[in-house]
Coordinates of C-alpha atoms in Angstrom, one line a residue:
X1 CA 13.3 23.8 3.5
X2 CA 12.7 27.0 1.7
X3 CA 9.7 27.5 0.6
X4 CA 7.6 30.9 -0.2
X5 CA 4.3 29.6 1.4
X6 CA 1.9 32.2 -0.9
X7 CA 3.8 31.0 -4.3
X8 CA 0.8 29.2 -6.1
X9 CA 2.0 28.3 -9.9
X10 CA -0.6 26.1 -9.9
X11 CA -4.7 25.6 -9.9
X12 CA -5.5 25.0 -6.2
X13 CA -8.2 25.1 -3.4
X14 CA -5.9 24.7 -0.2
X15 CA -3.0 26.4 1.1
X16 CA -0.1 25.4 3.2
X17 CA -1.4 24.5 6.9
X18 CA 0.8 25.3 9.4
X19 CA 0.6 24.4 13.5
X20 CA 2.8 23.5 16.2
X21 CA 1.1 20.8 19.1
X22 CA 0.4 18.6 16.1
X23 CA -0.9 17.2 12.2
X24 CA -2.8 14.7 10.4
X25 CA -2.6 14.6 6.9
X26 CA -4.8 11.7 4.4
X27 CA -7.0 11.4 1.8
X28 CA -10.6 12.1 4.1
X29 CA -11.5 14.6 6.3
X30 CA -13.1 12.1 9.3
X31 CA -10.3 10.4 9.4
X32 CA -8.1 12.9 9.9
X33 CA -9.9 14.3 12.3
X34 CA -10.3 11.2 14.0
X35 CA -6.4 11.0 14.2
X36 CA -6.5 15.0 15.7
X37 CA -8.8 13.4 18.4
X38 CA -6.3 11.2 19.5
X39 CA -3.4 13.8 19.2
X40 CA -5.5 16.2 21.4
X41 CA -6.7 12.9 24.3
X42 CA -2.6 13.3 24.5
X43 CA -1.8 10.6 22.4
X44 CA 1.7 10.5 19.6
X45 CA 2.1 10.4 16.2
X46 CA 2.1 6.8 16.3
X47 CA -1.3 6.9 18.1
X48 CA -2.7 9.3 15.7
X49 CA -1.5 7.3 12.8
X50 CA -3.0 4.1 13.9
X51 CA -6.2 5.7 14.5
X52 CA -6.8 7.3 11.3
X53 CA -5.7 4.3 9.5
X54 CA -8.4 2.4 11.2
X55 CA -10.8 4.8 10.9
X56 CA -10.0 5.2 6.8
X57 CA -11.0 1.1 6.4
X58 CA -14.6 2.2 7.8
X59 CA -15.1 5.9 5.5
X60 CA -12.7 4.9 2.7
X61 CA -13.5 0.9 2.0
X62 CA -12.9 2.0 -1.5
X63 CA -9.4 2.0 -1.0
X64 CA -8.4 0.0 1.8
X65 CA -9.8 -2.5 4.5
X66 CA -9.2 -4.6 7.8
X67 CA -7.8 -7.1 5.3
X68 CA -5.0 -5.6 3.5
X69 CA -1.3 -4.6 4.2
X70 CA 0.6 -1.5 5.5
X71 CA 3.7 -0.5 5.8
X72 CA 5.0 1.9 7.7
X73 CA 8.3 4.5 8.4
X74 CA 8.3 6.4 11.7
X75 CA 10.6 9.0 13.2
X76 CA 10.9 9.0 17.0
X77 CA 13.9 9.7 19.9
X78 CA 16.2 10.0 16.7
X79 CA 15.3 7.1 14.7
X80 CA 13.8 6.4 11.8
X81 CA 11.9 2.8 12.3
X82 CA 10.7 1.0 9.2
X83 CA 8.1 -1.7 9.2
X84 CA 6.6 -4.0 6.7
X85 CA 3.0 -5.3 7.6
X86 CA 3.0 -7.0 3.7
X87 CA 1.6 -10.5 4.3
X88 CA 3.3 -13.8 2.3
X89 CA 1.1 -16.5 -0.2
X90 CA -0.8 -19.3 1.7
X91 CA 1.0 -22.5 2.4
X92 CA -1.2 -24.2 -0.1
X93 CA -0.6 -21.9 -2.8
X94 CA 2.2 -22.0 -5.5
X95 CA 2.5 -21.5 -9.0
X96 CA 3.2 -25.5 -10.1
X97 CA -0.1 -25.8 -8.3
X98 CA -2.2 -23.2 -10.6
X99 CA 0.0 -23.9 -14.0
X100 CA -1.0 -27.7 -13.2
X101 CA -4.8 -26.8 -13.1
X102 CA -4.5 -24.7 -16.4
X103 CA -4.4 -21.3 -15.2
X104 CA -2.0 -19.3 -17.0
X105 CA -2.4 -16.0 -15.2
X106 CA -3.6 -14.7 -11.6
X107 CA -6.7 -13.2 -11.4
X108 CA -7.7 -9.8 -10.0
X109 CA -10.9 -11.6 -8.4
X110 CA -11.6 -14.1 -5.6
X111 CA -9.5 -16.3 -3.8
X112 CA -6.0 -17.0 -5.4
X113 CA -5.0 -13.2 -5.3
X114 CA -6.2 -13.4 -1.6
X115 CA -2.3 -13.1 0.7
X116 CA -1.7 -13.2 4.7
X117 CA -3.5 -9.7 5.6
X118 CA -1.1 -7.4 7.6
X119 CA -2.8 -4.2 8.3
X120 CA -4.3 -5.6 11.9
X121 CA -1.1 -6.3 13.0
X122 CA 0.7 -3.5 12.0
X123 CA -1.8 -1.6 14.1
X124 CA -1.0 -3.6 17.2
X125 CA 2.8 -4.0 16.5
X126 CA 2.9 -0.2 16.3
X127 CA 1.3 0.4 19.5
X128 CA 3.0 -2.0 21.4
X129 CA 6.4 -0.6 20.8
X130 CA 5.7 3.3 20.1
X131 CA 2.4 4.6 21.3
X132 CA 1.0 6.2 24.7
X133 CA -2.7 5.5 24.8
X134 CA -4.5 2.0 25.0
X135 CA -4.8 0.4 21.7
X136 CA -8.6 -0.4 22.3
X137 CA -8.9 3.5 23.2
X138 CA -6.7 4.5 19.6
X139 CA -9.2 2.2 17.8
X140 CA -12.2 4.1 19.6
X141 CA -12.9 6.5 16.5
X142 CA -13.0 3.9 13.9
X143 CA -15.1 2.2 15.8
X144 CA -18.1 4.5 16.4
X145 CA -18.1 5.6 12.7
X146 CA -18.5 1.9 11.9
X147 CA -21.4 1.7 14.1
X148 CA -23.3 5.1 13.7
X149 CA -22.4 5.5 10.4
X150 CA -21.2 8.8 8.1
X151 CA -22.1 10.3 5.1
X152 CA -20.2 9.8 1.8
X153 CA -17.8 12.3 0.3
X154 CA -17.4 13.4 -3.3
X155 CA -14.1 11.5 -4.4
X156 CA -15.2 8.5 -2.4
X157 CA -18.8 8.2 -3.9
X158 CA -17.2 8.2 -7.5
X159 CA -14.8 5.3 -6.3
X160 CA -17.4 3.2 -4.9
X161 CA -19.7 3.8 -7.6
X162 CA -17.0 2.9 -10.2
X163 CA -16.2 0.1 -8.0
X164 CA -19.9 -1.4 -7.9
X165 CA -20.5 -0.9 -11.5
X166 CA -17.3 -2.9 -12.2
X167 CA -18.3 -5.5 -9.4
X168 CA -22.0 -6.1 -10.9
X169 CA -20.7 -6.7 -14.0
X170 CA -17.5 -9.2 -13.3
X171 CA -18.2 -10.7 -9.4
X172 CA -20.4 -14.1 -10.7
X173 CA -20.1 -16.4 -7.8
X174 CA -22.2 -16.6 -4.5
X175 CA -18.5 -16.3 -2.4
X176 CA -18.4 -12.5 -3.6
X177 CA -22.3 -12.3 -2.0
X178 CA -21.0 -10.7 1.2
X179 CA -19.5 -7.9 -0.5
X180 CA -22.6 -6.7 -2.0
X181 CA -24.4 -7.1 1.6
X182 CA -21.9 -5.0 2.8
X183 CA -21.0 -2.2 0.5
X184 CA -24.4 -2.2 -1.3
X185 CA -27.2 -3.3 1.0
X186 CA -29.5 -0.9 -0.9
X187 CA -28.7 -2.7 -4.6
X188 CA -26.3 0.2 -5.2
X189 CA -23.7 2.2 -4.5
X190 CA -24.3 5.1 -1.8
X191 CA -24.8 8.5 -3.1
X192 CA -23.0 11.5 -1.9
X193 CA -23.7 12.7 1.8
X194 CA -25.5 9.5 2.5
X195 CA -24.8 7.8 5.7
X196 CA -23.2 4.3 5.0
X197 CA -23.0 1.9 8.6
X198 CA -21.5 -1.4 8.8
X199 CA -22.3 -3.0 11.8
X200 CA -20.2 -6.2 10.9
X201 CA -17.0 -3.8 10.6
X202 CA -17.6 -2.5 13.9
X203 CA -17.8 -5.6 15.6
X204 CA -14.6 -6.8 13.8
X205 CA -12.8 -3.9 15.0
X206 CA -14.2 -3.8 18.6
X207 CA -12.7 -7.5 18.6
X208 CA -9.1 -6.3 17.3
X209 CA -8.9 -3.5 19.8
X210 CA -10.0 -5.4 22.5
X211 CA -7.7 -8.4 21.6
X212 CA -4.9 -6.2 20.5
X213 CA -5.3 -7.9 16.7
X214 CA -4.8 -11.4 18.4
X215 CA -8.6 -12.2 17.3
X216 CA -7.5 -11.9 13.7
X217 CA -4.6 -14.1 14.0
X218 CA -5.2 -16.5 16.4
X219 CA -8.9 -16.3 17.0
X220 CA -12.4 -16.0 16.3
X221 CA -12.0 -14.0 13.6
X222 CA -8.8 -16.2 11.9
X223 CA -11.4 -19.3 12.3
X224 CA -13.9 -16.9 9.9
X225 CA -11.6 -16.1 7.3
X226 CA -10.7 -20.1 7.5
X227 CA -14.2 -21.7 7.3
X228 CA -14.9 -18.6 4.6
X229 CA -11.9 -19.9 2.5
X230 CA -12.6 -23.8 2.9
X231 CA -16.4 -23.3 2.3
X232 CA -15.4 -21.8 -1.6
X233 CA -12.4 -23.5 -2.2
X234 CA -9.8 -20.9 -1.5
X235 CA -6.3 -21.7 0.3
X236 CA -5.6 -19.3 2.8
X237 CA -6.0 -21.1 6.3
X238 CA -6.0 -20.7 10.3
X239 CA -2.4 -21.8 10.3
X240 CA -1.2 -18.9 7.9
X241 CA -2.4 -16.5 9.5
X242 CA -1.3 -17.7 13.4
X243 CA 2.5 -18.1 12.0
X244 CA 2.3 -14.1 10.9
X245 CA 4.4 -11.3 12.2
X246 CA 5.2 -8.1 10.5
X247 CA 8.9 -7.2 10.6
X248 CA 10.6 -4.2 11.3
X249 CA 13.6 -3.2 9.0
X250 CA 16.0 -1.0 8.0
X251 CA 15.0 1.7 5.5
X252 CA 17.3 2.4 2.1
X253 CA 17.8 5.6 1.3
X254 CA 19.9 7.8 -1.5
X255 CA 21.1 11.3 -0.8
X256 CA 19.5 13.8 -3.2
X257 CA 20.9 17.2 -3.1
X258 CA 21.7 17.3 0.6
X259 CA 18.9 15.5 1.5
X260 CA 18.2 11.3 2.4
X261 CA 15.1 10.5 0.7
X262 CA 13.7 7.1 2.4
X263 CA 11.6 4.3 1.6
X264 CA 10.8 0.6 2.7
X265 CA 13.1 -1.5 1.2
X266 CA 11.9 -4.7 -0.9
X267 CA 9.3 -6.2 -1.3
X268 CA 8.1 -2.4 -1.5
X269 CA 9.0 -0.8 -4.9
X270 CA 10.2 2.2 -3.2
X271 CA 13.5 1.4 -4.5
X272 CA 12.3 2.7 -8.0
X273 CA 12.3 6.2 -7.0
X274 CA 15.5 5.6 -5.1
X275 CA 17.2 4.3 -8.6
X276 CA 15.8 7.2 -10.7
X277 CA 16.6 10.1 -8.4
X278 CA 20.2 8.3 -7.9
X279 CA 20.4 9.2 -11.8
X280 CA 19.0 12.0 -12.0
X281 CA 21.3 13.7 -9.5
X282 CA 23.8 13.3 -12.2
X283 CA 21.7 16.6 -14.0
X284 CA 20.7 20.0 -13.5
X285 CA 17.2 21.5 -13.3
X286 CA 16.7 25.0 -13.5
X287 CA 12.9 25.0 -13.9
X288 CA 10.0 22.6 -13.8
X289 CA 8.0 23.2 -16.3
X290 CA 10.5 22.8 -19.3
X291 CA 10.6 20.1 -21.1
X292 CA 14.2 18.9 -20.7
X293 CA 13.1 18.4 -17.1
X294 CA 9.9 16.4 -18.2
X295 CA 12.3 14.0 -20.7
X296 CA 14.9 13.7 -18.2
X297 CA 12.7 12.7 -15.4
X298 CA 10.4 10.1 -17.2
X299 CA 13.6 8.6 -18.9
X300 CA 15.2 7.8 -15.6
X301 CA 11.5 6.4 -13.9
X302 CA 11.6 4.3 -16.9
X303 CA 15.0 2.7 -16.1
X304 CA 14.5 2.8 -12.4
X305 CA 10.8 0.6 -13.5
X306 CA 12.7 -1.7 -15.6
X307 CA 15.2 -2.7 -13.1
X308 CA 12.3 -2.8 -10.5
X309 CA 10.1 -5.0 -12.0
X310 CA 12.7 -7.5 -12.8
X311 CA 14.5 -7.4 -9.5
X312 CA 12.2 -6.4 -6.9
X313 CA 10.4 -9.7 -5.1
X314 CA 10.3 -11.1 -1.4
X315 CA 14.0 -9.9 -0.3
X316 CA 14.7 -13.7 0.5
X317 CA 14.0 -14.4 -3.4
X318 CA 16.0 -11.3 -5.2
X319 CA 18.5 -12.1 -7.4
X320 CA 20.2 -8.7 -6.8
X321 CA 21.8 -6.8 -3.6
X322 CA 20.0 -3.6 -3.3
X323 CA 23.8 -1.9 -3.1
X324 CA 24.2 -2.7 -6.5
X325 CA 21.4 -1.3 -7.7
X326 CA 21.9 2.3 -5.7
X327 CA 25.6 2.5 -6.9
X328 CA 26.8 5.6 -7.9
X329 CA 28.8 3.5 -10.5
X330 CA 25.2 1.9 -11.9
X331 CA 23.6 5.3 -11.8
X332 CA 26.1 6.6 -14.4
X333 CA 26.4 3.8 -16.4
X334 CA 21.8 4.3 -16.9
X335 CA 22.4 7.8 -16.9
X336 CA 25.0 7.9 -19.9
X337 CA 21.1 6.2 -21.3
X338 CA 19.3 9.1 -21.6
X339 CA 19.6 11.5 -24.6
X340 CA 17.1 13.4 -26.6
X341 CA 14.6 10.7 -27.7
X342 CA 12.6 8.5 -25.8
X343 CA 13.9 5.1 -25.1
X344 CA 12.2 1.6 -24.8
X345 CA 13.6 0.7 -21.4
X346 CA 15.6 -2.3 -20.3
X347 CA 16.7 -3.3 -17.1
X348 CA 19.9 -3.0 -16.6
X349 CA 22.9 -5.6 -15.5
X350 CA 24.3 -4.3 -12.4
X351 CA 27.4 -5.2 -11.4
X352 CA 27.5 -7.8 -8.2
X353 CA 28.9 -6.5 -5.0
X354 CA -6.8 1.3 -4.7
X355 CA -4.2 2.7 -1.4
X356 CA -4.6 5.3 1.4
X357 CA -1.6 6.9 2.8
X358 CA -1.5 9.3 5.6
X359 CA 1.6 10.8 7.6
X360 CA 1.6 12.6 11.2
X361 CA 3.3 14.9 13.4
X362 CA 3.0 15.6 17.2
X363 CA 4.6 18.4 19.3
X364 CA 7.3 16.2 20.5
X365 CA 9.3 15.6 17.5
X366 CA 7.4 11.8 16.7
X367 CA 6.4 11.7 12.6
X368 CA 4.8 8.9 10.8
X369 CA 4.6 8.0 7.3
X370 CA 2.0 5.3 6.3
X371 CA 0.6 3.6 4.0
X372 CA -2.2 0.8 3.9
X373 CA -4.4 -1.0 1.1
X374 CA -6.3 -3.4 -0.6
X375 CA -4.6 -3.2 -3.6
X376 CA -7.3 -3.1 -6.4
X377 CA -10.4 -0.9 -4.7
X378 CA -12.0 -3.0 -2.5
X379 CA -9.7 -5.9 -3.3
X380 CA -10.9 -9.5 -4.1
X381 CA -13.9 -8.7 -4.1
X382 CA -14.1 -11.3 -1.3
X383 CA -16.1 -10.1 2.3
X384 CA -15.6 -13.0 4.8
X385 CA -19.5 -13.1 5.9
X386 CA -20.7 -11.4 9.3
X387 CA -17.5 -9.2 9.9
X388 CA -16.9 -6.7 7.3
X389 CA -13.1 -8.2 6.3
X390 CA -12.7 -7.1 3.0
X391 CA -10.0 -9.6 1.5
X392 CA -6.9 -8.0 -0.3
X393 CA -5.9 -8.9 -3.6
X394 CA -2.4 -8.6 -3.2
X395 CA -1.3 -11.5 -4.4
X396 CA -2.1 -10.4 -8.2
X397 CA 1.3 -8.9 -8.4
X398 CA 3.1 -12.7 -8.3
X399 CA 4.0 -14.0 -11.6
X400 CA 3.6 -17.3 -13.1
X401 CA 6.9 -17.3 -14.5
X402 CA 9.1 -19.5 -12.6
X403 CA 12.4 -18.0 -13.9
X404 CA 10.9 -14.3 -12.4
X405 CA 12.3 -13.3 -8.9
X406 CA 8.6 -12.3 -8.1
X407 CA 7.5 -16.2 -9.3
X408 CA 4.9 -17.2 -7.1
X409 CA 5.7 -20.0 -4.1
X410 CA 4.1 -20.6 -0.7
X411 CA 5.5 -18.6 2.1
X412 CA 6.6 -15.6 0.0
X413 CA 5.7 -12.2 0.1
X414 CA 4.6 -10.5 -3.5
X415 CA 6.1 -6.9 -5.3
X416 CA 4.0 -4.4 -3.2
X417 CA 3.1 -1.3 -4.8
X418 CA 2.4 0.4 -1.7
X419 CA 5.3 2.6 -0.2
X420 CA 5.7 5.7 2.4
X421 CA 8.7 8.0 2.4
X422 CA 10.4 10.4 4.9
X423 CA 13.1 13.1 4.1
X424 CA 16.1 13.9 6.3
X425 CA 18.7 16.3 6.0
X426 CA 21.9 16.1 8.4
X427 CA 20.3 13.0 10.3
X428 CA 17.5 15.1 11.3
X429 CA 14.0 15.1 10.0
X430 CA 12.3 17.1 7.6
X431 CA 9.0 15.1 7.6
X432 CA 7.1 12.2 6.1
X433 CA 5.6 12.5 2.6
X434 CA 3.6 9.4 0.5
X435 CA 1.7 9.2 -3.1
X436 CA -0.6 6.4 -3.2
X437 CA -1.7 4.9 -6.2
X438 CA -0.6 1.6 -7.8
X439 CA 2.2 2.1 -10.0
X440 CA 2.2 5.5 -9.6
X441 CA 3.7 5.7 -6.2
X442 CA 6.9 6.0 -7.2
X443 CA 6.4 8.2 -9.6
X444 CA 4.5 10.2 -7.6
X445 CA 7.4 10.3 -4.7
X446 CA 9.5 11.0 -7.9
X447 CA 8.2 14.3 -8.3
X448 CA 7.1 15.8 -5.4
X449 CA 10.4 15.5 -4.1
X450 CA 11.7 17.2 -7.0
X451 CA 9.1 19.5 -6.4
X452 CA 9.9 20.3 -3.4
X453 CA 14.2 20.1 -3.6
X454 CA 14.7 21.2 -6.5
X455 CA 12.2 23.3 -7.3
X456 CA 11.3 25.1 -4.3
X457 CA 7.4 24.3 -3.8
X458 CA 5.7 24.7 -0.9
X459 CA 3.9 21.2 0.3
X460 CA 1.0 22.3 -1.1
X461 CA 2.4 23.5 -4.7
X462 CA 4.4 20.5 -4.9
X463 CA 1.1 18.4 -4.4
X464 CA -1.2 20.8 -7.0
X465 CA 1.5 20.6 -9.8
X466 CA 0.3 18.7 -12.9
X467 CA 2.1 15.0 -13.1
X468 CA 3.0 12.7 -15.4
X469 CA 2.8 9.0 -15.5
X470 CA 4.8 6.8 -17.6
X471 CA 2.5 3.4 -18.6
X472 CA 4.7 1.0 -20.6
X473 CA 7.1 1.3 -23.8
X474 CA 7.1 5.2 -25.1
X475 CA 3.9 6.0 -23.3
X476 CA 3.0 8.5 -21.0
X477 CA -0.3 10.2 -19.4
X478 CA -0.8 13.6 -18.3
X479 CA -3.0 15.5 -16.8
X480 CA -4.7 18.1 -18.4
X481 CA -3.5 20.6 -16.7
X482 CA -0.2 20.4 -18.0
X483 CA 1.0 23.2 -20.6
X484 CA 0.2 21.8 -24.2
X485 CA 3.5 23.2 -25.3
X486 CA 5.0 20.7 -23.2
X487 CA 3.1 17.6 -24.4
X488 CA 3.9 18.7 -28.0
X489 CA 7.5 18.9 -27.5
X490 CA 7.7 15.6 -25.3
X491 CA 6.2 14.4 -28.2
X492 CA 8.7 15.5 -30.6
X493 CA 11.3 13.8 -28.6
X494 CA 9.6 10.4 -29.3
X495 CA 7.1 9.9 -26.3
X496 CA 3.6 8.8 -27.3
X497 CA 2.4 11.1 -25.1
X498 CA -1.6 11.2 -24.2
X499 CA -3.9 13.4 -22.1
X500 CA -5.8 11.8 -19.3
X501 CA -9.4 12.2 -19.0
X502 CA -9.3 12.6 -15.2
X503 CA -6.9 12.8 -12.3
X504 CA -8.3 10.1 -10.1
X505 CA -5.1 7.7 -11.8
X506 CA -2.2 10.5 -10.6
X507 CA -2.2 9.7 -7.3
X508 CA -3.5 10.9 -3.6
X509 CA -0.3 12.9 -1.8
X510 CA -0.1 14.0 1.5
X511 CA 2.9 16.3 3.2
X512 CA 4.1 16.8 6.4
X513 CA 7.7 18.9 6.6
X514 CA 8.7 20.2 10.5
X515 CA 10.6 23.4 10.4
X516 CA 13.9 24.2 12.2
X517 CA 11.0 26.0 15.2
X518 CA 9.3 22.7 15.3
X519 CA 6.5 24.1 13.1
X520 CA 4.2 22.0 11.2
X521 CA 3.8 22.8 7.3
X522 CA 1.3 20.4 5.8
X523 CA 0.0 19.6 2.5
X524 CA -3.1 17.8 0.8
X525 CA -3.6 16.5 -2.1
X526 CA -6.5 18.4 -4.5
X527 CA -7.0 15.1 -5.9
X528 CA -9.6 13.6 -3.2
X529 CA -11.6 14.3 -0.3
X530 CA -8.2 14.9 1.7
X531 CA -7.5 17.1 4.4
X532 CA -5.1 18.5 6.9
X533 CA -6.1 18.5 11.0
X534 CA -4.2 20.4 13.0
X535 CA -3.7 21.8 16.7

């Protein structure tokens, strides 16, 4: 990539970090450096990336825990490997089975959102096929901060806060008990640089590592989460989680400008960026900060997120072959869509034929892109007593429409939001990038790579820049660092455009491009606590 590395358009505190032996890029300091530990003990990418992930469920619970999902690209001998870690609905659990006892939508809270967690056994299936160190020696970081504890950061102390006040308010039953033991022993949320332990989480993960996630399937810890779930009525069981295996597949890519931009196919709605760069290939871009590029570029997100939310689902229940939707013929036939106004979008018909991400590098030519979460914040807002497991609430994202591809059935796995990416060029890497952040992901993938291809940004200008995010219908947010001259005219062209009091809803990036030498050039987002560790 070219890039001029001291080119700063845009409000930042960091600049590009560059190194050579090896990177770590996420959304905390600790945890990154907890991956640079393993790097520098002589451990991979993979290593590195399985490490900071476990450490980021101990000092970012906010975001992610031992019970949620990953997924996962990684580049190694040549290869780029995908692998989803998303877990499916309880046997028990269907949508004939809630309509019939009169609920008419799922919950953010408790136990029907609650899915098969994947994020242990991602860990372990990782290691087992990629990494160079003992898994119970990866999982040594995470580990010892759960035990001796660490002090809160900034960005995290306003989640957690947020999260509690929320919690208090909304979390009546004595099942959600646990999660106030263990994120609020004190009646509150931590402050900023207090030290925060959790000697349930360590335990937990002292059992994973030393059973290689086995404990968690198959168990002592998979008979907790089943007595937990009996005890208050919910259906996830012993036997669910036993029959789980993440599964390694083929990522789906489009070519951008001479580039393959990757993602995990469905269940993953990384195909959404996929369909909206697809169309916007079609255009030219001169400049960013216009606001034909703005109009262009929410106007294609909006049809890739109409197509996406009607055909994404479990890819054993989509109605759609993903060729279809990444034609060349279907991306002109949405792009001859956009004109000067702002649409309401539609899907198409094509024609048949609360997240932490982090990405690393190593010396040898390994990179990883991941991603992991709980979905909402902490999730459920379920803690299965005495080990720290805070419970996903994945399963939110299933309908209870049973003509929807995403309707909800036993056995199948829900739209994900969560999604890492990786750019090639000529079949050889460029490097892992990721946005996490709900329905922002894609958006956020969306335009940093247009930040960075067709633009020219740096990875750390093509973090800083301002973003958009379209909501629903004609609406967008933006942050306030945008150029008002830009909201007004996006305005003009139709979109009910509004600023956004914060930034905390843009998304948390983090860049890792290798350069032709086998340098490192590594960005962070300004958005959190995040960080680049290097060697």
């Amino acid at each position: 990539m070219n890039y001029d590395s001291l080119h700063h358009p845009y409000p930042s505190r960091r600049s590009t970090v560059y190194a050579k032996n090896g990177m770590v890029a996420t959304s905390q300091p600790l945890a990154a450096q907890a991956g640079l530990s393993i790097l520098r003990q002589g451990g991979n990418a993979v290593d590195a990336a399985i490490a900071t992930a476990a450490t980021l469920t101990v000092v970012e619970p906010t975001s992610n825990g031992i019970g949620g999902d990953a997924f996962a690209l990684v580049w190694t001998k040549g290869k780029l490997h995908g692998l989803n870690a998303s877990g499916p609905a309880p046997q028990l659990l269907s949508g004939e089975r809630l309509k019939k006892a009169g609920i008419k939508e799922i919950p953010k809270y408790g136990f029907i959102p609650v899915t098969v967690p994947g994020a242990p056994a991602a860990w372990a299936e990782l290691s087992a096929r990629f990494g160079k160190l003992p898994f119970a020696e990866v999982l040594r970081p995470a580990i010892d901060y759960a035990e001796t504890g660490y002090p809160l950061s900034p960005v995290l102390q306003s989640y957690w806060s947020r999260a509690f006040q929320t919690y208090k308010k909304q979390l009546r039953g004595e099942e959600f008990a646990a999660w106030f033991d263990t994120f609020a022993p004190e009646g509150r949320a931590p402050e900023v640089g207090e030290i925060w332990r959790s000697a349930d989480h360590a335990k937990t993960l002292q059992s994973i590592a030393e059973s290689k996630a086995e404990s968690f399937y198959r168990g002592d810890l998979a008979e907790k989460i089943d007595l937990f779930s009996r005890q208050y009525g919910g259906y996830l069981r012993a036997e669910d989680l036993a029959a789980y295996k993440p599964e390694w597949v083929e990522p789906i890519h489009v070519r951008y400008r001479g580039y393959e931009v990757w993602e995990i196919p469905p269940n993953g709605q990384g195909l959404v960026t996929l369909i909206a760069l697809n169309i916007l290939k079609g255009f030219d871009f001169a400049e960013r900060d216009t606001v034909d590029t703005f109009h262009k570029q929410i106007e294609a997100l909006k049809l890739a997120f109409a197509d996406g939310k009607k055909y994404i689902a479990d890819p054993r229940h989509m109605r759609v072959k993903l060729e279809e939707l990444l034609s060349d013929a279907y991306a002109e036939e949405r792009r001859r869509l956009i004109g000067r106004e702002a649409l309401l979008p539609e899907a198409g018909k094509p024609h048949r034929g609360g997240t932490v991400y982090l990405c690393t590098a190593d010396g040898e030519g390994n990179m990883v892109s991941f991603i992991q979460s709980n979905y909402m914040g902490f999730g459920s807002g379920l803690v299965v007593p005495g080990t720290g497991i805070a419970l996903h609430n994945r399963g939110h994202n299933f309908t209870l429409d049973e003509t929807h591809a995403n309707w909800l059935q036993p056995g199948k796995k829900p739209y994900h939001t969560i999604i890492p990416g990786f750019l090639t060029k000529g079949n050889k890497p460029v490097g892992p990038f990721g946005v996490m952040g709900g329905f922002m992901q894609p958006q956020g993938h969306l335009q940093v790579i247009m930040n960075s291809i067709d633009f020219g940004l740096n990875p750390q200008a093509a973090l800083d820049a301002p973003r958009w995010q379209w909501i629903d219908g004609k609406t967008v947010e933006v942050e306030h660092s945008t150029p008002a001259h830009l909201v007004e005219a996006l305005a003009r062209r139709g979109h009910d455009v509004r600023w956004s009091l914060g930034s905390g809803s843009f998304g948390r990036g983090q860049i890792i491009w290798r350069q032709e030498n086998g340098v490192l050039a590594g960005g962070t987002e300004p958005r959190t606590d995040g960080q680049i560790a290097a060697w």
